Tab-separated table of C-alpha atoms and ligand atoms in Angstrom:
chain	number	residue	atom	x	y	z
A	1	MET	CA	16.147	2.813	-12.576
A	2	ALA	CA	17.205	3.241	-8.922
A	3	ASP	CA	19.614	0.312	-9.360
A	4	LEU	CA	21.101	1.775	-12.553
A	5	LEU	CA	21.663	5.150	-10.898
A	6	ALA	CA	23.159	3.507	-7.787
A	7	TRP	CA	25.541	1.509	-10.003
A	8	THR	CA	26.601	4.606	-11.949
A	9	ALA	CA	27.179	6.533	-8.715
A	10	GLY	CA	29.139	3.546	-7.342
A	11	VAL	CA	31.385	3.362	-10.424
A	12	GLY	CA	32.012	7.113	-10.131
A	13	LEU	CA	32.943	6.663	-6.470
A	14	GLY	CA	35.324	3.844	-7.423
A	15	ILE	CA	37.081	6.091	-9.966
A	16	VAL	CA	37.349	8.921	-7.425
A	17	LEU	CA	38.837	6.605	-4.779
A	18	ALA	CA	41.252	5.004	-7.269
A	19	THR	CA	42.409	8.429	-8.543
A	20	SER	CA	43.081	9.804	-5.078
A	21	VAL	CA	44.822	6.629	-3.824
A	22	ALA	CA	46.972	6.490	-6.996
A	23	SER	CA	48.274	10.002	-6.328
A	24	GLU	CA	49.875	8.790	-3.050
A	25	THR	CA	53.455	7.442	-3.098
A	26	ALA	CA	55.513	5.452	-0.568
A	27	HIS	CA	57.546	8.627	-0.062
A	28	SER	CA	54.516	10.851	0.634
A	29	LEU	CA	53.069	8.308	3.076
A	30	SER	CA	56.312	7.840	5.030
A	31	ALA	CA	56.845	11.604	5.480
A	32	PRO	CA	55.788	13.030	8.880
A	33	GLY	CA	52.024	13.458	8.867
A	34	GLY	CA	51.887	11.583	5.538
A	35	TRP	CA	49.008	9.320	6.521
A	36	TRP	CA	46.954	12.232	7.856
A	37	THR	CA	47.461	14.098	4.599
A	38	ALA	CA	46.524	10.986	2.586
A	39	VAL	CA	43.294	10.596	4.560
A	40	SER	CA	42.541	14.290	4.030
A	41	ARG	CA	42.969	13.958	0.258
A	42	VAL	CA	40.693	10.945	-0.017
A	43	THR	CA	37.980	12.464	2.212
A	44	GLY	CA	38.220	15.818	0.396
A	45	PHE	CA	37.793	14.189	-3.010
A	46	VAL	CA	34.925	11.938	-1.896
A	47	ALA	CA	33.244	14.956	-0.221
A	48	ALA	CA	33.381	16.851	-3.520
A	49	TYR	CA	32.028	13.819	-5.363
A	50	SER	CA	29.085	13.462	-2.985
A	51	LEU	CA	28.384	17.192	-3.438
A	52	LEU	CA	28.225	16.554	-7.168
A	53	ILE	CA	25.692	13.753	-6.658
A	54	MET	CA	23.612	15.954	-4.351
A	55	VAL	CA	23.518	18.802	-6.819
A	56	LEU	CA	22.628	16.512	-9.738
A	57	LEU	CA	19.790	14.880	-7.788
A	58	THR	CA	17.948	18.184	-7.535
A	59	CYS	CA	18.961	19.755	-10.848
A	60	ARG	CA	15.469	19.017	-12.270
A	61	PHE	CA	16.921	17.236	-15.282
A	62	PRO	CA	13.736	16.284	-17.199
A	63	TRP	CA	14.748	12.664	-17.870
A	64	LEU	CA	15.582	12.088	-14.184
A	65	GLU	CA	12.371	13.771	-13.034
A	66	ARG	CA	10.319	11.700	-15.425
A	67	SER	CA	11.873	8.349	-14.556
A	68	VAL	CA	12.430	8.675	-10.778
A	69	GLY	CA	10.142	11.487	-9.603
A	70	GLN	CA	10.948	14.637	-7.664
A	71	ASP	CA	9.868	13.354	-4.246
A	72	THR	CA	12.198	10.332	-4.500
A	73	LEU	CA	15.059	12.493	-5.796
A	74	VAL	CA	14.576	14.923	-2.909
A	75	ARG	CA	14.572	11.972	-0.479
A	76	TRP	CA	17.862	10.681	-1.913
A	77	HIS	CA	19.297	14.229	-1.865
A	78	ARG	CA	18.483	14.372	1.865
A	79	LYS	CA	20.024	10.956	2.488
A	80	VAL	CA	23.302	11.891	0.770
A	81	GLY	CA	23.184	15.389	2.305
A	82	GLY	CA	25.085	14.706	5.536
A	83	TRP	CA	28.015	12.926	3.888
A	84	PRO	CA	29.793	15.819	2.153
A	85	LEU	CA	29.723	17.798	5.397
A	86	VAL	CA	31.072	14.982	7.568
A	87	LEU	CA	33.759	14.128	5.002
A	88	ALA	CA	34.688	17.795	4.511
A	89	ALA	CA	34.982	18.220	8.306
A	90	VAL	CA	37.284	15.162	8.499
A	91	HIS	CA	39.244	16.610	5.562
A	92	ILE	CA	39.737	19.957	7.343
A	93	VAL	CA	40.895	18.304	10.578
A	94	THR	CA	43.225	15.741	8.968
A	95	VAL	CA	44.812	18.162	6.492
A	96	THR	CA	45.606	20.536	9.357
A	97	ILE	CA	47.156	17.741	11.470
A	98	GLY	CA	49.054	16.440	8.410
A	99	TYR	CA	50.522	19.846	7.536
A	100	ALA	CA	51.381	20.648	11.159
A	101	ALA	CA	53.335	17.398	11.688
A	102	PRO	CA	56.519	18.069	9.623
A	103	PHE	CA	57.061	21.499	11.236
A	104	GLY	CA	56.093	20.512	14.755
A	105	THR	CA	53.667	23.466	14.884
A	106	GLY	CA	50.469	23.118	16.846
A	107	VAL	CA	47.264	22.282	15.021
A	108	PRO	CA	45.569	25.658	15.829
A	109	GLN	CA	48.663	27.530	14.585
A	110	GLN	CA	48.630	25.521	11.370
A	111	PHE	CA	44.939	26.281	10.904
A	112	TRP	CA	45.695	29.984	11.319
A	113	GLN	CA	48.492	29.672	8.730
A	114	PHE	CA	45.981	28.243	6.271
A	115	ILE	CA	43.623	31.156	6.814
A	116	ARG	CA	46.346	33.801	6.550
A	117	ASN	CA	48.504	32.457	3.741
A	118	TYR	CA	46.246	30.350	1.499
A	119	PRO	CA	43.455	32.482	-0.008
A	120	ASP	CA	41.990	29.446	-1.842
A	121	VAL	CA	41.728	27.521	1.414
A	122	LEU	CA	40.118	30.516	3.127
A	123	MET	CA	37.507	30.683	0.350
A	124	SER	CA	36.837	26.968	0.704
A	125	LEU	CA	36.259	27.439	4.447
A	126	VAL	CA	33.733	30.158	3.628
A	127	GLY	CA	32.149	27.675	1.176
A	128	PHE	CA	32.055	25.025	3.887
A	129	GLY	CA	30.291	27.505	6.194
A	130	LEU	CA	27.642	28.120	3.524
A	131	LEU	CA	27.119	24.376	3.091
A	132	VAL	CA	26.690	23.964	6.858
A	133	MET	CA	24.149	26.807	6.835
A	134	ALA	CA	22.140	25.130	4.044
A	135	ALA	CA	22.257	21.794	5.857
A	136	VAL	CA	21.156	23.241	9.210
A	137	SER	CA	18.248	25.052	7.523
A	138	SER	CA	17.097	21.717	6.116
A	139	ILE	CA	16.867	19.948	9.469
A	140	ARG	CA	13.147	19.370	9.989
A	141	ALA	CA	12.904	21.334	13.249
A	142	ALA	CA	14.641	24.360	11.703
A	143	ARG	CA	12.765	24.086	8.408
A	144	ARG	CA	9.413	24.111	10.191
A	145	ARG	CA	10.303	27.444	11.814
A	146	MET	CA	11.099	29.299	8.581
A	147	SER	CA	9.076	30.076	5.500
A	148	TYR	CA	9.742	28.043	2.386
A	149	GLU	CA	11.137	31.148	0.671
A	150	THR	CA	13.714	31.811	3.426
A	151	TRP	CA	14.816	28.191	3.228
A	152	TRP	CA	15.028	28.437	-0.575
A	153	VAL	CA	17.198	31.582	-0.507
A	154	ILE	CA	19.552	29.960	2.038
A	155	HIS	CA	19.697	26.926	-0.212
A	156	LEU	CA	20.728	29.092	-3.174
A	157	TYR	CA	23.904	29.960	-1.254
A	158	MET	CA	24.684	26.259	-1.362
A	159	TYR	CA	25.660	26.657	-5.029
A	160	LEU	CA	28.186	29.349	-4.058
A	161	GLY	CA	29.449	27.058	-1.268
A	162	VAL	CA	29.920	24.204	-3.743
A	163	ALA	CA	31.775	26.454	-6.223
A	164	LEU	CA	34.154	27.779	-3.543
A	165	THR	CA	34.991	24.364	-2.094
A	166	VAL	CA	35.496	22.663	-5.466
A	167	ALA	CA	37.643	25.551	-6.788
A	168	HIS	CA	40.244	25.123	-3.996
A	169	GLN	CA	40.384	21.398	-4.716
A	170	VAL	CA	41.429	21.962	-8.331
A	171	THR	CA	43.994	24.665	-7.520
A	172	THR	CA	45.606	23.095	-4.421
A	173	GLY	CA	44.783	19.344	-4.458
A	174	ALA	CA	47.737	16.953	-4.910
A	175	THR	CA	45.501	14.765	-7.094
A	176	PHE	CA	45.363	17.596	-9.639
A	177	ILE	CA	48.657	19.487	-9.298
A	178	GLY	CA	50.967	17.989	-11.919
A	179	HIS	CA	48.103	15.880	-13.337
A	180	PRO	CA	46.608	18.069	-16.056
A	181	SER	CA	44.419	15.302	-17.498
A	182	SER	CA	42.779	14.558	-14.104
A	183	ARG	CA	42.250	18.274	-13.613
A	184	LEU	CA	40.694	18.626	-17.069
A	185	VAL	CA	38.304	15.706	-16.491
A	186	TRP	CA	37.204	16.990	-13.063
A	187	ILE	CA	36.676	20.541	-14.360
A	188	GLY	CA	34.770	19.030	-17.318
A	189	VAL	CA	32.503	17.067	-14.958
A	190	TRP	CA	31.610	20.206	-12.987
A	191	VAL	CA	31.160	22.381	-16.077
A	192	GLY	CA	28.858	19.641	-17.453
A	193	ALA	CA	26.872	19.628	-14.186
A	194	ALA	CA	26.608	23.445	-14.249
A	195	LEU	CA	25.344	23.327	-17.842
A	196	VAL	CA	22.720	20.710	-16.944
A	197	ILE	CA	21.516	22.906	-14.048
A	198	VAL	CA	21.362	26.071	-16.145
A	199	MET	CA	19.609	24.228	-18.993
A	200	SER	CA	17.063	22.450	-16.768
A	201	ARG	CA	16.346	25.272	-14.352
A	202	VAL	CA	16.711	28.377	-16.505
A	203	ILE	CA	16.900	27.918	-20.296
A	204	VAL	CA	14.234	25.206	-20.757
A	205	PRO	CA	11.668	26.888	-18.431
A	206	LEU	CA	12.264	30.304	-20.065
A	207	TYR	CA	11.769	28.854	-23.535
A	208	ARG	CA	8.722	26.825	-22.465
A	209	ASN	CA	7.042	29.831	-20.857
A	210	TYR	CA	7.827	32.007	-23.855
A	211	ARG	CA	5.856	29.474	-25.920
A	212	LEU	CA	3.061	28.931	-23.381
A	213	GLN	CA	2.300	32.591	-22.478
A	214	LEU	CA	0.052	31.509	-19.594
A	215	ARG	CA	-2.388	33.977	-18.063
A	216	VAL	CA	-5.076	33.589	-15.416
A	217	VAL	CA	-8.593	33.548	-16.893
A	218	SER	CA	-10.792	32.991	-13.829
A	219	THR	CA	-10.986	31.462	-10.366
A	220	HIS	CA	-13.875	29.418	-8.941
A	221	LEU	CA	-14.789	28.287	-5.447
A	222	GLU	CA	-14.955	24.462	-5.541
A	223	ALA	CA	-15.375	23.650	-1.839
A	224	PRO	CA	-14.827	25.575	1.414
A	225	GLY	CA	-11.309	27.055	1.181
A	226	VAL	CA	-10.578	25.375	-2.163
A	227	HIS	CA	-10.447	27.244	-5.470
A	228	SER	CA	-9.736	26.197	-9.008
A	229	ILE	CA	-7.725	28.539	-11.191
A	230	VAL	CA	-8.229	28.411	-14.935
A	231	LEU	CA	-5.433	29.630	-17.180
A	232	ARG	CA	-5.225	30.273	-20.864
A	233	GLY	CA	-2.118	29.683	-22.940
A	234	LYS	CA	-0.672	29.067	-26.376
A	235	ASN	CA	0.755	25.853	-27.828
A	236	LEU	CA	-0.755	23.769	-25.012
A	237	ASP	CA	-1.227	20.887	-27.419
A	238	THR	CA	2.580	20.517	-27.534
A	239	LEU	CA	2.904	20.390	-23.716
A	240	ALA	CA	3.967	16.846	-22.805
A	241	VAL	CA	2.187	16.477	-19.473
A	242	SER	CA	0.392	13.498	-17.938
A	243	GLY	CA	-2.531	13.481	-15.529
A	244	GLY	CA	-1.130	13.284	-11.984
A	245	GLN	CA	1.892	15.515	-12.694
A	246	PHE	CA	2.537	18.901	-11.133
A	247	PHE	CA	4.251	22.175	-11.993
A	248	GLN	CA	5.983	24.780	-9.861
A	249	TRP	CA	3.749	27.848	-10.265
A	250	ARG	CA	4.879	31.460	-10.149
A	251	PHE	CA	2.053	34.002	-10.383
A	252	LEU	CA	3.691	37.197	-11.639
A	253	THR	CA	2.077	39.795	-9.358
A	254	ARG	CA	4.122	42.278	-7.322
A	255	ASP	CA	3.848	40.144	-4.155
A	256	LEU	CA	3.911	36.635	-5.561
A	257	TRP	CA	6.427	36.617	-8.442
A	258	TRP	CA	9.288	35.342	-6.295
A	259	HIS	CA	7.266	32.446	-4.773
A	260	ALA	CA	7.246	29.153	-6.742
A	261	HIS	CA	4.852	26.554	-5.293
A	262	PRO	CA	3.951	23.061	-6.496
A	263	TYR	CA	0.370	22.370	-7.583
A	264	SER	CA	-0.864	19.397	-9.605
A	265	LEU	CA	-3.054	19.811	-12.647
A	266	SER	CA	-6.631	18.994	-11.675
A	267	ALA	CA	-7.582	18.134	-15.275
A	268	LEU	CA	-5.683	17.350	-18.448
A	269	PRO	CA	-5.062	20.448	-20.585
A	270	ARG	CA	-7.995	21.432	-22.787
A	271	PRO	CA	-6.144	23.750	-25.165
A	272	PRO	CA	-6.082	26.694	-24.763
A	273	PHE	CA	-7.027	26.066	-21.086
A	274	LEU	CA	-5.227	24.605	-18.087
A	275	ARG	CA	-6.572	24.163	-14.549
A	276	VAL	CA	-5.169	23.767	-11.042
A	277	THR	CA	-7.100	23.453	-7.809
A	278	VAL	CA	-5.655	24.993	-4.683
A	279	LYS	CA	-6.522	24.604	-1.024
A	280	GLY	CA	-5.749	27.684	1.058
A	281	LEU	CA	-3.300	26.629	3.740
A	282	GLY	CA	-0.747	29.413	4.014
A	283	ASP	CA	0.395	32.711	2.432
A	284	HIS	CA	0.661	31.536	-1.147
A	285	SER	CA	-2.266	29.168	-1.431
A	286	ARG	CA	-4.611	31.680	0.238
A	287	THR	CA	-3.519	34.567	-1.980
A	288	VAL	CA	-3.482	32.796	-5.348
A	289	PRO	CA	-7.303	32.598	-5.759
A	290	SER	CA	-7.502	36.401	-5.571
A	291	VAL	CA	-5.078	37.112	-8.430
A	292	ARG	CA	-6.659	39.187	-11.190
A	293	PRO	CA	-7.653	37.702	-14.554
A	294	GLY	CA	-4.912	38.520	-17.062
A	295	THR	CA	-2.100	37.902	-14.536
A	296	ARG	CA	0.864	36.247	-16.225
A	297	VAL	CA	1.998	32.884	-14.851
A	298	PHE	CA	5.407	31.219	-15.128
A	299	VAL	CA	5.611	27.448	-14.691
A	300	GLU	CA	8.438	24.963	-14.219
A	301	GLY	CA	7.759	21.350	-15.037
A	302	PRO	CA	5.922	19.121	-15.538
A	303	TYR	CA	7.327	16.948	-12.773
A	304	GLY	CA	6.326	13.723	-11.061
A	305	VAL	CA	5.778	10.038	-11.818
A	306	PHE	CA	2.297	9.703	-10.302
A	307	THR	CA	0.900	8.849	-13.738
A	308	HIS	CA	-0.841	6.149	-15.774
A	309	GLU	CA	2.597	4.963	-16.900
A	310	ARG	CA	2.998	3.202	-13.554
A	311	VAL	CA	-0.042	0.965	-14.143
A	312	GLU	CA	0.813	-2.688	-14.762
A	313	SER	CA	-2.140	-4.472	-13.167
A	314	THR	CA	-5.691	-5.270	-14.242
A	315	ASN	CA	-7.184	-3.532	-11.182
A	316	VAL	CA	-6.632	0.107	-10.327
A	317	ILE	CA	-7.778	1.727	-7.096
A	318	LEU	CA	-7.588	5.491	-6.572
A	319	ILE	CA	-7.834	6.666	-2.954
A	320	ALA	CA	-8.194	10.380	-2.261
A	321	ALA	CA	-8.803	12.676	0.677
A	322	GLY	CA	-9.189	16.460	0.684
A	323	VAL	CA	-7.391	18.387	-2.022
A	324	GLY	CA	-5.419	15.198	-2.723
A	325	ILE	CA	-8.194	14.441	-5.183
A	326	THR	CA	-6.680	16.871	-7.746
A	327	PRO	CA	-3.911	14.710	-9.289
A	328	LEU	CA	-6.216	11.658	-9.157
A	329	ARG	CA	-8.923	13.577	-11.018
A	330	ALA	CA	-6.455	14.306	-13.850
A	331	LEU	CA	-4.946	10.801	-13.732
A	332	LEU	CA	-8.406	9.296	-14.100
A	333	GLU	CA	-8.679	10.793	-17.581
A	334	GLU	CA	-5.655	8.844	-18.769
A	335	LEU	CA	-6.025	5.417	-17.192
A	336	PRO	CA	-5.880	2.591	-19.736
A	337	ALA	CA	-9.371	1.488	-20.860
A	338	ARG	CA	-8.579	-2.163	-19.989
A	339	VAL	CA	-8.333	-1.634	-16.199
A	340	ARG	CA	-11.041	-2.375	-13.640
A	341	LEU	CA	-11.449	0.875	-11.756
A	342	ARG	CA	-12.453	1.585	-8.178
A	343	VAL	CA	-12.279	5.035	-6.617
A	344	ILE	CA	-12.527	5.815	-2.926
A	345	VAL	CA	-13.019	9.399	-1.786
A	346	ARG	CA	-12.697	10.164	1.900
A	347	ALA	CA	-14.249	13.326	3.383
A	348	SER	CA	-15.616	14.501	6.704
A	349	ASP	CA	-18.587	16.173	5.024
A	350	PRO	CA	-20.065	15.697	1.509
A	351	ASP	CA	-19.790	19.463	0.826
A	352	THR	CA	-16.023	19.331	1.220
A	353	ILE	CA	-15.488	16.880	-1.646
A	354	VAL	CA	-13.548	18.669	-4.361
A	355	HIS	CA	-14.611	18.058	-7.988
A	356	GLY	CA	-17.082	15.417	-6.737
A	357	ALA	CA	-19.479	15.735	-9.731
A	358	GLU	CA	-16.604	15.482	-12.230
A	359	MET	CA	-15.298	12.375	-10.494
A	360	HIS	CA	-18.728	10.721	-10.614
A	361	GLU	CA	-19.065	11.508	-14.306
A	362	LEU	CA	-15.608	10.255	-15.251
A	363	VAL	CA	-15.888	7.055	-13.216
A	364	ALA	CA	-19.377	6.312	-14.593
A	365	ALA	CA	-18.185	6.892	-18.170
A	366	ARG	CA	-15.580	4.161	-17.652
A	367	GLY	CA	-17.963	1.752	-15.931
A	368	GLY	CA	-15.959	2.026	-12.710
A	369	MET	CA	-17.107	2.163	-9.099
A	370	LEU	CA	-16.913	5.242	-6.878
A	371	GLU	CA	-17.368	4.990	-3.129
A	372	THR	CA	-17.446	7.985	-0.835
A	373	MET	CA	-16.564	7.438	2.802
A	374	ILE	CA	-18.092	10.297	4.728
A	375	GLY	CA	-17.745	10.963	8.426
A	376	SER	CA	-15.299	11.925	11.127
A	377	ARG	CA	-11.964	10.101	11.348
A	378	GLU	CA	-13.101	8.331	14.529
A	379	HIS	CA	-16.267	6.939	12.956
A	380	VAL	CA	-15.205	6.264	9.374
A	381	ARG	CA	-11.788	4.733	9.368
A	382	ILE	CA	-9.722	3.827	6.361
A	383	ASP	CA	-7.984	0.686	7.495
A	384	GLU	CA	-7.351	-2.925	6.561
A	385	HIS	CA	-10.925	-3.838	7.429
A	386	SER	CA	-12.631	-1.096	5.370
A	387	LEU	CA	-10.344	-1.553	2.344
A	388	ARG	CA	-10.563	-5.371	2.212
A	389	ARG	CA	-13.613	-5.480	-0.072
A	390	PHE	CA	-11.906	-3.239	-2.662
A	391	VAL	CA	-8.664	-5.180	-2.734
A	392	THR	CA	-9.805	-8.514	-4.109
A	393	GLU	CA	-6.661	-9.373	-6.098
A	394	PRO	CA	-3.823	-7.700	-4.204
A	395	GLU	CA	-1.062	-9.082	-6.447
A	396	ASP	CA	-2.789	-7.669	-9.531
A	397	THR	CA	-3.736	-4.210	-8.257
A	398	ASP	CA	-2.150	-0.784	-8.630
A	399	VAL	CA	-3.193	1.697	-5.970
A	400	PHE	CA	-2.732	5.472	-6.235
A	401	VAL	CA	-3.073	7.395	-2.971
A	402	CYS	CA	-3.065	11.134	-2.377
A	403	GLY	CA	-4.162	13.002	0.732
A	404	PRO	CA	-2.864	14.367	4.038
A	405	GLU	CA	0.345	12.762	5.303
A	406	GLU	CA	-1.277	10.805	8.133
A	407	PHE	CA	-4.100	9.580	5.890
A	408	THR	CA	-1.653	8.393	3.225
A	409	ARG	CA	0.445	6.620	5.839
A	410	SER	CA	-2.532	4.716	7.272
A	411	VAL	CA	-3.728	3.727	3.780
A	412	VAL	CA	-0.267	2.385	2.919
A	413	VAL	CA	-0.170	0.381	6.181
A	414	ALA	CA	-3.610	-1.100	5.412
A	415	LEU	CA	-2.685	-1.965	1.807
A	416	THR	CA	0.525	-3.620	2.940
A	417	ALA	CA	-1.434	-5.704	5.451
A	418	LEU	CA	-3.725	-6.697	2.569
A	419	HIS	CA	-0.651	-7.941	0.649
A	420	VAL	CA	-0.543	-5.299	-2.067
A	421	PRO	CA	3.139	-5.335	-3.144
A	422	PRO	CA	4.924	-2.083	-2.141
A	423	ARG	CA	5.945	-1.380	-5.755
A	424	ARG	CA	2.251	-1.322	-6.718
A	425	ILE	CA	1.403	1.360	-4.141
A	426	HIS	CA	1.927	4.823	-5.648
A	427	ARG	CA	1.641	7.904	-3.468
A	428	GLU	CA	1.947	11.606	-4.115
A	429	GLU	CA	3.138	13.591	-1.129
A	430	PHE	CA	1.953	17.198	-0.984
A	431	ALA	CA	5.107	18.221	0.890
A	432	PHE	CA	8.764	17.447	0.173
B	1	FAD	C1	4.120	17.518	-5.597
B	1	FAD	C2	3.124	18.433	-4.913
B	1	FAD	C3	1.895	18.670	-5.494
B	1	FAD	C4	0.966	19.489	-4.863
B	1	FAD	N1	-0.251	19.696	-5.440
B	1	FAD	C5	-1.162	20.484	-4.815
B	1	FAD	C6	-2.461	20.736	-5.411
B	1	FAD	O1	-2.772	20.277	-6.502
B	1	FAD	N2	-3.325	21.516	-4.710
B	1	FAD	C7	-2.994	22.054	-3.488
B	1	FAD	O2	-3.827	22.757	-2.901
B	1	FAD	N3	-1.789	21.828	-2.912
B	1	FAD	C8	-0.876	21.082	-3.549
B	1	FAD	N4	0.362	20.875	-2.975
B	1	FAD	C9	0.651	21.515	-1.674
B	1	FAD	C10	1.004	22.981	-1.895
B	1	FAD	O3	2.203	23.069	-2.629
B	1	FAD	C11	1.204	23.660	-0.555
B	1	FAD	O4	-0.004	23.595	0.155
B	1	FAD	C12	1.527	25.105	-0.768
B	1	FAD	O5	2.776	25.219	-1.406
B	1	FAD	C13	1.531	25.770	0.574
B	1	FAD	O6	2.179	27.024	0.505
B	1	FAD	P1	1.661	28.223	1.403
B	1	FAD	O7	2.582	29.385	1.262
B	1	FAD	O8	0.236	28.495	1.085
B	1	FAD	O9	1.683	27.620	2.859
B	1	FAD	P2	2.918	27.337	3.838
B	1	FAD	O10	2.450	27.664	5.189
B	1	FAD	O11	4.174	27.977	3.336
B	1	FAD	O12	3.122	25.753	3.684
B	1	FAD	C14	2.204	24.780	4.077
B	1	FAD	C15	2.833	23.409	3.770
B	1	FAD	O13	3.260	23.287	2.397
B	1	FAD	C16	4.668	22.974	2.289
B	1	FAD	N5	5.255	23.814	1.183
B	1	FAD	C17	5.175	25.151	1.105
B	1	FAD	N6	5.782	25.574	0.000
B	1	FAD	C18	6.268	24.493	-0.633
B	1	FAD	C19	7.005	24.306	-1.821
B	1	FAD	N7	7.317	25.326	-2.634
B	1	FAD	N8	7.391	23.048	-2.133
B	1	FAD	C20	7.045	22.016	-1.365
B	1	FAD	N9	6.322	22.123	-0.232
B	1	FAD	C21	5.939	23.354	0.126
B	1	FAD	C22	5.273	23.379	3.594
B	1	FAD	O14	6.387	22.552	3.915
B	1	FAD	C23	4.116	23.131	4.577
B	1	FAD	O15	4.069	21.785	4.945
B	1	FAD	C24	1.292	20.090	-3.614
B	1	FAD	C25	2.546	19.866	-3.049
B	1	FAD	C26	3.459	19.068	-3.685
B	1	FAD	C27	4.805	18.853	-3.066
């Protein structure tokens, strides 16, 4: 799938480059500043194209979410993220030099002319500023200092930034002026992208929640600081969700309605009931267990590819630590009957194991093996040595790992050393 998407993006890039190069003529290139202007057109067009890719990667299009997974899409979105800004900056500099050249005006004067006399260009500069703001807020150091909600609101302005920058391209770009068919296609592409976003992020969730009518029924303490929340809904039998997937949850109380946080299902739906299990870490996760029964809940999803559909091998190993057990608990219910199952649960204290009894019951019912590794990190290590006896056929084993970041990283290192192929190691990160 990654290859197919990369190819499609590459073909799109080829068309964009060909269209912008074709709009240059020998005359335009030989004019004073002609080469600068040509470079500005190409970089401007490619910047807009990479913005399109970025926006599509996080539009939550169900097919994309289901086949690639939100964490991978977010990773790609981050990787592409710097390019539109760098290219747009080169575009701004080169277009100013190119336009200044024929008149012999200085570059700063030309820039001022743009601001004063070209309202579309001024709007695009405002748009560029908004894009820079969104990018800066996403740098890890900055992101750590602000709440998720602040970051999210800043990111919303990115859509306005994209609209302003793309609008000036269509009204002032040489590739489009006098080329009505190119203009029509480019506008069509963006209108299509906007429709996909509105469908995936607004219309489909509204319709789904209208059908589901979820409300909180009860909350239960499962382990210190960890609560399960049981919800009741309608039409749950039509909800296409797999064990291991997650939703974005919005509890509609006065304080929480504007927070959407990801939590995985901790059991498959039992119509009319649904369950999530939440560890209190910050504002949202500590408040959610105290919401009143009857509170309405709005969900977006399901998302994620941490599901039984990834299983290809005869052996399956599930490795969990802390609240990371939740998606594995739900996934366990759906594993194919043919697989040989081993489950490893890591905890510092037996009382902190979440849904321990349910795990024992489910694993026993399938004739699998469950091993708990209890003790402090210093004394009970999950490494190549401790995992060796579970990984007897590394080439024919799928491993699902979920737990704290550092834990997951060390498990992946150990599995790699034990020759489990990387494509057979599936991990769910609890942070994007
Ligand atoms: C795919 C996925 C599935 C998850 N499943 C579960 C689960 O089943 N049970 C559970 O207890 N926790 C789960 N989490 C983690 C849970 O989303 C965070 O603990 C929770 O959002 C923290 O929010 P807070 O306001 O309580 O704390 P904060 O102090 O705001 O955040 C604590 C940590 O969570 C991250 N975070 C906060 N909000 C979000 C968000 N909306 N999207 C992504 N990351 C965020 C922050 O970057 C930070 O690292 C999951 C996370 C992801 C990404």
